[in-house]
PDB file of C-alpha atoms and ligand atoms in Angstrom:
ATOM      1  CA  MET A 140      -2.318  22.288   0.043  1.00 90.00           C
ATOM      2  CA  SER A 141      -1.711  21.993   3.793  1.00 94.00           C
ATOM      3  CA  LYS A 142       1.689  22.449   5.355  1.00 96.00           C
ATOM      4  CA  GLU A 143       1.333  18.798   6.594  1.00 97.00           C
ATOM      5  CA  LEU A 144       0.980  17.577   2.912  1.00 97.00           C
ATOM      6  CA  GLU A 145       3.717  19.829   1.831  1.00 97.00           C
ATOM      7  CA  THR A 146       5.895  18.486   4.418  1.00 98.00           C
ATOM      8  CA  ALA A 147       4.915  14.826   3.739  1.00 98.00           C
ATOM      9  CA  ILE A 148       5.804  15.403  -0.047  1.00 98.00           C
ATOM     10  CA  ALA A 149       9.160  16.887   0.982  1.00 98.00           C
ATOM     11  CA  ALA A 150       9.878  13.970   3.315  1.00 98.00           C
ATOM     12  CA  ALA A 151       8.936  11.484   0.510  1.00 98.00           C
ATOM     13  CA  LYS A 152      11.396  13.197  -1.928  1.00 98.00           C
ATOM     14  CA  ALA A 153      14.193  13.316   0.546  1.00 97.00           C
ATOM     15  CA  SER A 154      13.785   9.611   1.508  1.00 96.00           C
ATOM     16  CA  GLY A 155      13.114   8.816  -2.256  1.00 97.00           C
ATOM     17  CA  GLU A 156      16.691  10.177  -2.800  1.00 96.00           C
ATOM     18  CA  VAL A 157      18.128   7.847  -0.225  1.00 95.00           C
ATOM     19  CA  LEU A 158      16.457   4.829  -2.092  1.00 96.00           C
ATOM     20  CA  ARG A 159      17.574   6.137  -5.527  1.00 96.00           C
ATOM     21  CA  HIS A 160      21.012   6.586  -4.585  1.00 94.00           C
ATOM     22  CA  ASN A 161      21.423   3.108  -3.084  1.00 92.00           C
ATOM     23  CA  PHE A 162      19.289   1.325  -5.510  1.00 94.00           C
ATOM     24  CA  GLY A 163      21.234  -1.611  -7.171  1.00 88.00           C
ATOM     25  CA  THR A 164      24.274  -1.456  -4.780  1.00 84.00           C
ATOM     26  CA  THR A 165      25.366  -4.478  -2.500  1.00 77.00           C
ATOM     27  CA  LEU A 166      23.023  -4.298   0.456  1.00 75.00           C
ATOM     28  CA  ASP A 167      23.476  -5.378   4.237  1.00 80.00           C
ATOM     29  CA  VAL A 168      20.300  -7.683   4.231  1.00 77.00           C
ATOM     30  CA  ARG A 169      18.998  -8.842   7.688  1.00 78.00           C
ATOM     31  CA  TYR A 170      15.944 -10.896   8.295  1.00 77.00           C
ATOM     32  CA  LYS A 171      13.093  -9.934  10.542  1.00 73.00           C
ATOM     33  CA  GLY A 172      11.303 -13.470  10.014  1.00 74.00           C
ATOM     34  CA  PRO A 173      11.864 -16.339   7.694  1.00 72.00           C
ATOM     35  CA  VAL A 174      11.371 -14.296   4.550  1.00 66.00           C
ATOM     36  CA  ASP A 175      10.780 -10.774   5.811  1.00 75.00           C
ATOM     37  CA  LEU A 176      13.901  -8.761   5.367  1.00 72.00           C
ATOM     38  CA  VAL A 177      15.112  -5.304   6.168  1.00 74.00           C
ATOM     39  CA  THR A 178      18.152  -3.270   5.008  1.00 80.00           C
ATOM     40  CA  GLN A 179      20.184  -0.670   6.098  1.00 85.00           C
ATOM     41  CA  VAL A 180      18.617   1.459   3.390  1.00 87.00           C
ATOM     42  CA  ASP A 181      15.194   0.883   4.848  1.00 83.00           C
ATOM     43  CA  GLU A 182      16.542   2.438   8.107  1.00 86.00           C
ATOM     44  CA  GLU A 183      18.327   5.371   6.577  1.00 88.00           C
ATOM     45  CA  SER A 184      15.151   6.223   4.573  1.00 89.00           C
ATOM     46  CA  GLU A 185      13.186   5.931   7.622  1.00 90.00           C
ATOM     47  CA  ARG A 186      15.446   8.177   9.616  1.00 93.00           C
ATOM     48  CA  VAL A 187      15.280  10.873   6.893  1.00 96.00           C
ATOM     49  CA  THR A 188      11.523  10.691   6.794  1.00 95.00           C
ATOM     50  CA  THR A 189      10.854  10.856  10.489  1.00 95.00           C
ATOM     51  CA  THR A 190      13.463  13.480  10.956  1.00 95.00           C
ATOM     52  CA  ILE A 191      11.834  15.762   8.446  1.00 97.00           C
ATOM     53  CA  LEU A 192       8.171  15.090   9.972  1.00 97.00           C
ATOM     54  CA  GLN A 193       9.068  15.475  13.534  1.00 95.00           C
ATOM     55  CA  GLU A 194      10.912  18.692  12.958  1.00 96.00           C
ATOM     56  CA  ALA A 195       7.883  20.340  11.328  1.00 97.00           C
ATOM     57  CA  PHE A 196       5.234  18.670  13.681  1.00 96.00           C
ATOM     58  CA  PRO A 197       6.910  17.887  16.947  1.00 95.00           C
ATOM     59  CA  THR A 198       3.848  17.091  18.756  1.00 95.00           C
ATOM     60  CA  TYR A 199       2.595  14.469  16.084  1.00 96.00           C
ATOM     61  CA  GLY A 200       3.136  10.757  16.869  1.00 95.00           C
ATOM     62  CA  ILE A 201       4.568   8.370  14.367  1.00 95.00           C
ATOM     63  CA  LEU A 202       3.890   4.736  13.516  1.00 94.00           C
ATOM     64  CA  ALA A 203       7.016   3.606  11.372  1.00 88.00           C
ATOM     65  CA  GLU A 204       7.757   0.183   9.862  1.00 85.00           C
ATOM     66  CA  GLU A 205      11.299  -0.190  11.450  1.00 77.00           C
ATOM     67  CA  SER A 206      11.203   1.915  14.457  1.00 77.00           C
ATOM     68  CA  GLY A 207       7.678   1.198  15.598  1.00 79.00           C
ATOM     69  CA  ARG A 208       5.434   3.668  17.424  1.00 81.00           C
ATOM     70  CA  SER A 209       6.061   6.882  19.343  1.00 82.00           C
ATOM     71  CA  ALA A 210       3.050   8.683  20.787  1.00 81.00           C
ATOM     72  CA  GLY A 211       2.615  12.535  20.255  1.00 79.00           C
ATOM     73  CA  GLU A 212       0.690  14.905  22.526  1.00 78.00           C
ATOM     74  CA  ALA A 213      -1.524  15.975  19.402  1.00 77.00           C
ATOM     75  CA  ASP A 214      -4.333  13.681  18.387  1.00 92.00           C
ATOM     76  CA  ALA A 215      -2.573  13.148  15.283  1.00 95.00           C
ATOM     77  CA  ARG A 216       0.110  10.587  13.866  1.00 96.00           C
ATOM     78  CA  TRP A 217       2.179  10.019  10.629  1.00 97.00           C
ATOM     79  CA  ILE A 218       2.200   6.372   9.456  1.00 97.00           C
ATOM     80  CA  VAL A 219       5.288   5.771   7.522  1.00 96.00           C
ATOM     81  CA  ASP A 220       6.718   2.989   5.343  1.00 96.00           C
ATOM     82  CA  PRO A 221      10.194   4.190   4.454  1.00 95.00           C
ATOM     83  CA  LEU A 222      10.623   1.294   1.799  1.00 95.00           C
ATOM     84  CA  ASP A 223       7.513  -0.588   0.652  1.00 96.00           C
ATOM     85  CA  GLY A 224       8.637  -3.343  -1.558  1.00 96.00           C
ATOM     86  CA  THR A 225      11.781  -4.271   0.273  1.00 93.00           C
ATOM     87  CA  THR A 226      12.189  -7.362  -1.385  1.00 92.00           C
ATOM     88  CA  ASN A 227      11.883  -5.887  -4.753  1.00 96.00           C
ATOM     89  CA  TYR A 228      14.413  -3.380  -3.972  1.00 95.00           C
ATOM     90  CA  ALA A 229      16.909  -5.922  -2.474  1.00 92.00           C
ATOM     91  CA  HIS A 230      16.697  -7.805  -5.842  1.00 94.00           C
ATOM     92  CA  ALA A 231      17.179  -4.427  -7.716  1.00 95.00           C
ATOM     93  CA  LEU A 232      13.798  -4.528  -9.170  1.00 97.00           C
ATOM     94  CA  PRO A 233      12.383  -0.878  -9.493  1.00 98.00           C
ATOM     95  CA  LEU A 234       8.899  -1.609  -8.033  1.00 98.00           C
ATOM     96  CA  PHE A 235       8.968   0.149  -4.463  1.00 98.00           C
ATOM     97  CA  ALA A 236       7.770   3.366  -2.735  1.00 98.00           C
ATOM     98  CA  VAL A 237       8.047   5.442   0.125  1.00 98.00           C
ATOM     99  CA  SER A 238       4.457   5.774   1.690  1.00 98.00           C
ATOM    100  CA  ILE A 239       3.634   8.553   4.339  1.00 98.00           C
ATOM    101  CA  ALA A 240       0.004   9.088   5.532  1.00 98.00           C
ATOM    102  CA  LEU A 241      -1.471  11.223   8.047  1.00 98.00           C
ATOM    103  CA  GLU A 242      -4.089  10.358  10.486  1.00 97.00           C
ATOM    104  CA  LYS A 243      -5.904  12.916  12.608  1.00 96.00           C
ATOM    105  CA  ALA A 244      -8.640  12.127  15.312  1.00 94.00           C
ATOM    106  CA  GLY A 245      -8.506   8.555  13.940  1.00 93.00           C
ATOM    107  CA  GLU A 246      -9.227   9.500  10.548  1.00 95.00           C
ATOM    108  CA  LEU A 247      -6.665   9.262   7.479  1.00 97.00           C
ATOM    109  CA  THR A 248      -6.554  12.735   6.120  1.00 97.00           C
ATOM    110  CA  ALA A 249      -3.553  12.689   3.692  1.00 98.00           C
ATOM    111  CA  GLY A 250      -1.294  10.270   1.708  1.00 98.00           C
ATOM    112  CA  VAL A 251       1.805  10.399  -0.263  1.00 98.00           C
ATOM    113  CA  VAL A 252       3.314   7.422  -2.060  1.00 98.00           C
ATOM    114  CA  TYR A 253       6.432   8.041  -4.164  1.00 98.00           C
ATOM    115  CA  ASN A 254       8.508   5.728  -6.514  1.00 98.00           C
ATOM    116  CA  PRO A 255      11.802   7.528  -6.903  1.00 98.00           C
ATOM    117  CA  ILE A 256      12.866   5.336  -9.911  1.00 98.00           C
ATOM    118  CA  SER A 257       9.729   5.999 -12.094  1.00 98.00           C
ATOM    119  CA  GLU A 258       9.515   9.189 -10.309  1.00 98.00           C
ATOM    120  CA  GLU A 259       5.543   8.760  -9.917  1.00 98.00           C
ATOM    121  CA  MET A 260       4.110  10.826  -6.943  1.00 98.00           C
ATOM    122  CA  PHE A 261       0.664   9.828  -5.897  1.00 98.00           C
ATOM    123  CA  VAL A 262      -0.799  12.353  -3.479  1.00 98.00           C
ATOM    124  CA  ALA A 263      -4.251  12.880  -1.889  1.00 98.00           C
ATOM    125  CA  GLU A 264      -5.797  15.062   0.769  1.00 97.00           C
ATOM    126  CA  ARG A 265      -9.281  14.452   2.273  1.00 96.00           C
ATOM    127  CA  ARG A 266     -11.992  16.098  -0.069  1.00 94.00           C
ATOM    128  CA  CYS A 267      -9.238  17.506  -2.387  1.00 96.00           C
ATOM    129  CA  GLY A 268      -9.124  14.593  -4.820  1.00 97.00           C
ATOM    130  CA  ALA A 269      -6.082  12.471  -5.826  1.00 98.00           C
ATOM    131  CA  THR A 270      -3.426  13.220  -8.260  1.00 98.00           C
ATOM    132  CA  LEU A 271      -0.283  11.432  -9.880  1.00 98.00           C
ATOM    133  CA  ASN A 272       2.272  13.874 -10.630  1.00 98.00           C
ATOM    134  CA  GLY A 273      -0.055  16.658 -10.293  1.00 97.00           C
ATOM    135  CA  GLU A 274      -2.725  15.388 -12.801  1.00 98.00           C
ATOM    136  CA  PRO A 275      -6.040  14.236 -11.145  1.00 98.00           C
ATOM    137  CA  ILE A 276      -6.643  10.428 -11.155  1.00 98.00           C
ATOM    138  CA  LYS A 277      -9.592   8.101 -10.859  1.00 98.00           C
ATOM    139  CA  VAL A 278     -10.531   4.558 -10.645  1.00 98.00           C
ATOM    140  CA  THR A 279     -12.051   2.421 -13.470  1.00 98.00           C
ATOM    141  CA  GLU A 280     -15.672   1.780 -14.066  1.00 98.00           C
ATOM    142  CA  ALA A 281     -15.377  -1.935 -14.649  1.00 97.00           C
ATOM    143  CA  ASP A 282     -18.283  -3.805 -13.309  1.00 97.00           C
ATOM    144  CA  GLN A 283     -17.621  -7.460 -14.229  1.00 97.00           C
ATOM    145  CA  LEU A 284     -15.212  -9.472 -12.487  1.00 97.00           C
ATOM    146  CA  PRO A 285     -14.375 -11.565 -15.587  1.00 96.00           C
ATOM    147  CA  ARG A 286     -13.250  -8.496 -17.390  1.00 96.00           C
ATOM    148  CA  SER A 287     -11.278  -6.955 -14.443  1.00 98.00           C
ATOM    149  CA  LEU A 288      -7.602  -7.046 -13.710  1.00 98.00           C
ATOM    150  CA  LEU A 289      -6.839  -7.494  -9.968  1.00 98.00           C
ATOM    151  CA  ILE A 290      -3.697  -7.105  -7.918  1.00 98.00           C
ATOM    152  CA  THR A 291      -2.750  -8.695  -4.632  1.00 98.00           C
ATOM    153  CA  GLY A 292       0.168  -9.654  -2.352  1.00 97.00           C
ATOM    154  CA  PHE A 293       1.139 -12.648  -0.290  1.00 94.00           C
ATOM    155  CA  PRO A 294       1.868 -12.334   3.413  1.00 88.00           C
ATOM    156  CA  TYR A 295       5.244 -13.072   5.071  1.00 86.00           C
ATOM    157  CA  ASP A 296       3.573 -15.105   7.748  1.00 86.00           C
ATOM    158  CA  ARG A 297       3.445 -18.645   6.222  1.00 88.00           C
ATOM    159  CA  ASP A 298       0.258 -19.589   8.310  1.00 89.00           C
ATOM    160  CA  LEU A 299      -1.744 -17.163   6.179  1.00 88.00           C
ATOM    161  CA  LEU A 300      -0.514 -18.542   2.927  1.00 93.00           C
ATOM    162  CA  PRO A 301      -2.909 -21.484   2.356  1.00 94.00           C
ATOM    163  CA  GLU A 302      -5.872 -18.887   2.474  1.00 94.00           C
ATOM    164  CA  ALA A 303      -3.940 -16.564   0.197  1.00 95.00           C
ATOM    165  CA  LEU A 304      -3.299 -19.161  -2.315  1.00 96.00           C
ATOM    166  CA  SER A 305      -6.919 -20.466  -2.177  1.00 95.00           C
ATOM    167  CA  LEU A 306      -8.184 -16.922  -2.957  1.00 96.00           C
ATOM    168  CA  TRP A 307      -5.589 -16.412  -5.692  1.00 96.00           C
ATOM    169  CA  ASN A 308      -7.173 -19.564  -7.417  1.00 96.00           C
ATOM    170  CA  LYS A 309     -10.563 -18.302  -7.030  1.00 96.00           C
ATOM    171  CA  PHE A 310      -9.784 -14.906  -8.438  1.00 97.00           C
ATOM    172  CA  ILE A 311      -7.579 -16.297 -11.353  1.00 96.00           C
ATOM    173  CA  MET A 312     -10.666 -18.480 -12.266  1.00 95.00           C
ATOM    174  CA  GLY A 313     -13.141 -15.636 -11.860  1.00 94.00           C
ATOM    175  CA  SER A 314     -11.210 -12.460 -13.486  1.00 97.00           C
ATOM    176  CA  GLN A 315      -9.138 -11.406 -16.481  1.00 97.00           C
ATOM    177  CA  GLY A 316      -6.026 -11.924 -14.396  1.00 97.00           C
ATOM    178  CA  VAL A 317      -4.367 -11.220 -11.124  1.00 98.00           C
ATOM    179  CA  ARG A 318      -0.846  -9.843 -10.550  1.00 98.00           C
ATOM    180  CA  ARG A 319       1.342  -9.773  -7.614  1.00 97.00           C
ATOM    181  CA  LEU A 320       4.054  -7.100  -7.878  1.00 97.00           C
ATOM    182  CA  GLY A 321       5.326  -6.668  -4.408  1.00 97.00           C
ATOM    183  CA  SER A 322       4.404  -3.156  -3.110  1.00 98.00           C
ATOM    184  CA  ALA A 323       1.017  -2.905  -1.493  1.00 98.00           C
ATOM    185  CA  ALA A 324       1.400   0.949  -1.440  1.00 98.00           C
ATOM    186  CA  LEU A 325       1.755   0.994  -5.251  1.00 98.00           C
ATOM    187  CA  ASP A 326      -0.715  -1.846  -5.736  1.00 98.00           C
ATOM    188  CA  ILE A 327      -3.464   0.358  -4.010  1.00 98.00           C
ATOM    189  CA  CYS A 328      -2.142   3.610  -5.909  1.00 98.00           C
ATOM    190  CA  TRP A 329      -2.367   1.704  -9.343  1.00 98.00           C
ATOM    191  CA  VAL A 330      -6.069   0.791  -8.592  1.00 98.00           C
ATOM    192  CA  ALA A 331      -6.660   4.491  -7.655  1.00 98.00           C
ATOM    193  CA  ALA A 332      -4.905   5.470 -11.149  1.00 98.00           C
ATOM    194  CA  GLY A 333      -7.183   2.899 -13.076  1.00 98.00           C
ATOM    195  CA  ARG A 334      -4.364   0.542 -13.882  1.00 98.00           C
ATOM    196  CA  PHE A 335      -6.150  -2.177 -11.910  1.00 98.00           C
ATOM    197  CA  ASP A 336      -9.672  -2.533 -10.977  1.00 98.00           C
ATOM    198  CA  GLY A 337      -9.156  -4.056  -7.471  1.00 98.00           C
ATOM    199  CA  TYR A 338      -6.534  -5.111  -4.750  1.00 98.00           C
ATOM    200  CA  TYR A 339      -7.064  -7.247  -1.860  1.00 98.00           C
ATOM    201  CA  GLU A 340      -4.534  -8.658   0.924  1.00 97.00           C
ATOM    202  CA  LYS A 341      -4.750 -10.114   4.378  1.00 96.00           C
ATOM    203  CA  GLY A 342      -1.638  -9.924   6.770  1.00 95.00           C
ATOM    204  CA  ILE A 343      -0.865  -6.416   5.605  1.00 95.00           C
ATOM    205  CA  HIS A 344       0.141  -3.607   8.010  1.00 96.00           C
ATOM    206  CA  ALA A 345      -1.133  -0.041   8.551  1.00 96.00           C
ATOM    207  CA  TYR A 346       2.182   1.367   7.250  1.00 96.00           C
ATOM    208  CA  ASP A 347       1.959  -0.501   3.929  1.00 97.00           C
ATOM    209  CA  ILE A 348      -1.591   0.585   3.059  1.00 98.00           C
ATOM    210  CA  ALA A 349      -2.404   3.792   5.021  1.00 98.00           C
ATOM    211  CA  ALA A 350      -1.303   6.391   2.360  1.00 98.00           C
ATOM    212  CA  GLY A 351      -2.731   4.321  -0.449  1.00 98.00           C
ATOM    213  CA  CYS A 352      -6.111   4.115   1.312  1.00 98.00           C
ATOM    214  CA  VAL A 353      -6.428   7.865   1.266  1.00 98.00           C
ATOM    215  CA  ILE A 354      -5.414   8.081  -2.303  1.00 98.00           C
ATOM    216  CA  LEU A 355      -7.833   5.222  -3.411  1.00 98.00           C
ATOM    217  CA  ALA A 356     -10.645   6.891  -1.531  1.00 98.00           C
ATOM    218  CA  GLU A 357      -9.885  10.368  -3.011  1.00 98.00           C
ATOM    219  CA  ALA A 358      -9.842   8.876  -6.660  1.00 98.00           C
ATOM    220  CA  GLY A 359     -13.420   7.454  -6.068  1.00 98.00           C
ATOM    221  CA  GLY A 360     -12.582   3.855  -4.960  1.00 98.00           C
ATOM    222  CA  LYS A 361     -14.056   1.788  -2.097  1.00 98.00           C
ATOM    223  CA  LEU A 362     -12.373   0.251   0.955  1.00 98.00           C
ATOM    224  CA  SER A 363     -13.419  -2.578   3.315  1.00 98.00           C
ATOM    225  CA  ASP A 364     -12.460  -5.516   5.161  1.00 98.00           C
ATOM    226  CA  TYR A 365     -12.815  -9.111   3.712  1.00 98.00           C
ATOM    227  CA  ASN A 366     -16.428  -9.378   4.737  1.00 97.00           C
ATOM    228  CA  GLY A 367     -17.351  -6.050   3.243  1.00 97.00           C
ATOM    229  CA  GLY A 368     -17.340  -4.406   6.708  1.00 97.00           C
ATOM    230  CA  PRO A 369     -15.496  -1.014   7.459  1.00 97.00           C
ATOM    231  CA  MET A 370     -11.809  -1.216   6.715  1.00 96.00           C
ATOM    232  CA  ARG A 371      -9.762  -0.714  10.091  1.00 95.00           C
ATOM    233  CA  ILE A 372      -6.256   0.565   9.204  1.00 95.00           C
ATOM    234  CA  GLU A 373      -4.736  -1.761  11.828  1.00 93.00           C
ATOM    235  CA  GLY A 374      -7.139  -4.577  10.993  1.00 95.00           C
ATOM    236  CA  ARG A 375      -4.547  -6.418   8.819  1.00 95.00           C
ATOM    237  CA  GLU A 376      -6.773  -6.978   5.839  1.00 96.00           C
ATOM    238  CA  VAL A 377      -7.959  -4.673   3.117  1.00 98.00           C
ATOM    239  CA  ILE A 378     -10.046  -4.763  -0.177  1.00 98.00           C
ATOM    240  CA  ALA A 379      -9.441  -1.558  -2.229  1.00 98.00           C
ATOM    241  CA  SER A 380     -11.566  -1.607  -5.342  1.00 98.00           C
ATOM    242  CA  ASN A 381     -12.835   0.847  -8.019  1.00 98.00           C
ATOM    243  CA  GLY A 382     -16.487   0.614  -6.361  1.00 98.00           C
ATOM    244  CA  PRO A 383     -18.543  -1.324  -8.789  1.00 98.00           C
ATOM    245  CA  LEU A 384     -16.647  -4.422  -8.482  1.00 98.00           C
ATOM    246  CA  HIS A 385     -16.479  -4.213  -4.687  1.00 98.00           C
ATOM    247  CA  GLU A 386     -19.246  -6.648  -3.834  1.00 97.00           C
ATOM    248  CA  ALA A 387     -18.110  -9.300  -6.454  1.00 97.00           C
ATOM    249  CA  ILE A 388     -14.787  -9.165  -4.766  1.00 98.00           C
ATOM    250  CA  VAL A 389     -16.242  -9.529  -1.153  1.00 97.00           C
ATOM    251  CA  GLU A 390     -18.297 -12.322  -2.313  1.00 96.00           C
ATOM    252  CA  ILE A 391     -15.093 -14.187  -2.851  1.00 97.00           C
ATOM    253  CA  THR A 392     -12.933 -12.928   0.037  1.00 97.00           C
ATOM    254  CA  SER A 393     -15.732 -13.681   2.456  1.00 95.00           C
ATOM    255  CA  GLY A 394     -15.943 -17.138   1.465  1.00 89.00           C
ATOM    256  CA  ARG A 395     -19.647 -16.686   0.274  1.00 86.00           C
ATOM    257  CA  LEU A 396     -18.596 -17.952  -3.308  1.00 75.00           C
ATOM    258  CA  GLY A 397     -16.616 -21.219  -3.960  1.00 62.00           C
ATOM    259  CA  ALA A 398     -14.055 -21.878  -6.742  1.00 53.00           C
ATOM    260  CA  CYS A 399     -16.824 -23.422  -9.103  1.00 53.00           C
ATOM    261  CA  ASP A 400     -18.923 -20.500  -8.826  1.00 63.00           C
ATOM    262  CA  CYS A 401     -16.085 -18.054  -9.531  1.00 58.00           C
ATOM    263  CA  SER A 402     -15.369 -19.922 -12.827  1.00 59.00           C
ATOM    264  CA  ARG A 403     -18.851 -20.249 -13.974  1.00 57.00           C
ATOM    265  CA  ARG A 404     -18.887 -16.489 -13.906  1.00 55.00           C
ATOM    266  CA  SER A 405     -16.223 -16.120 -16.587  1.00 46.00           C
TER     267      SER A 405
HETATM  268  C1  IPD B 736       5.292  -5.671   1.807  1.00 83.06           C
HETATM  269  C2  IPD B 736       4.916  -5.308   0.416  1.00 83.06           C
HETATM  270  C3  IPD B 736       4.289  -6.651  -0.292  1.00 83.06           C
HETATM  271  C4  IPD B 736       3.050  -7.091   0.574  1.00 83.06           C
HETATM  272  C5  IPD B 736       3.636  -7.463   1.934  1.00 83.06           C
HETATM  273  C6  IPD B 736       4.122  -6.318   2.550  1.00 83.06           C
HETATM  274  P1  IPD B 736       7.537  -4.274   2.664  1.00 83.06           P
HETATM  275  O1  IPD B 736       5.864  -4.701   2.488  1.00 83.06           O
HETATM  276  O2  IPD B 736       3.983  -4.243   0.463  1.00 83.06           O
HETATM  277  O3  IPD B 736       3.562  -6.202  -1.454  1.00 83.06           O
HETATM  278  O4  IPD B 736       2.511  -8.319  -0.031  1.00 83.06           O
HETATM  279  O5  IPD B 736       2.459  -7.855   2.601  1.00 83.06           O
HETATM  280  O6  IPD B 736       4.727  -6.560   3.879  1.00 83.06           O
HETATM  281  O7  IPD B 736       7.921  -5.564   3.686  1.00 83.06           O
HETATM  282  O8  IPD B 736       8.068  -4.559   1.415  1.00 83.06           O
HETATM  283  O9  IPD B 736       7.432  -2.950   3.337  1.00 83.06           O
END
């Protein structure tokens, strides 16, 4: 295991402790937009994470949800969401995670996603596979949309909601079911672990998905944008699938297949 991955795991555990300690307490909630909230715990978790990462790798840049970007001298940066699933956290729902990814020379090379309540730690490093609490994980082999369980999220940006709801209708008609659980980082890891067959979301940020993308890819999954083109980490949209289902998902997200076609498939 690289020193970077060891450090990311240590940082995830330390900020996970902050999240666990404050979970279920009365929080100071502030709004970044009409429904997009932030608490003092997001900020404390981010401070703990970035301090550990920066002390160990002072030349690396950082992109973090609450404090934004800081450039480093090296061609490497950490991509950090100190609390993915903030709305769940604020409602004392135990579905949230710390998400830390490493990008080097424009390529995602390592990822850690940690839920401190369930104590599930998803880890991956490029070309070394993906694990959940140390055990290897892999995606499902499902290749029929009507037999597949999908997961998605809805954007905070209300202008993007009509498209998200239209896709939700199509996927509900065409699959076994679609869930919305409120943490993109966990959503992608759960595809990687075979609990879901595919995930899609638009309006998403790099820090929500970066670590999950490494973990998914190392678990054998496939990533793309809504048209089936290469996934760009700051492209604000992603499909993360098991692989065999990818094209069927793209047919719907790209608009090539309408609602009637989706239901006829089931
Ligand atoms: C949000 C969650 C949610 C997704 C939103 C994200 P946050 O992140 O990942 O599942 O649907 O698009 O912004 O705000 O809880 O860190």
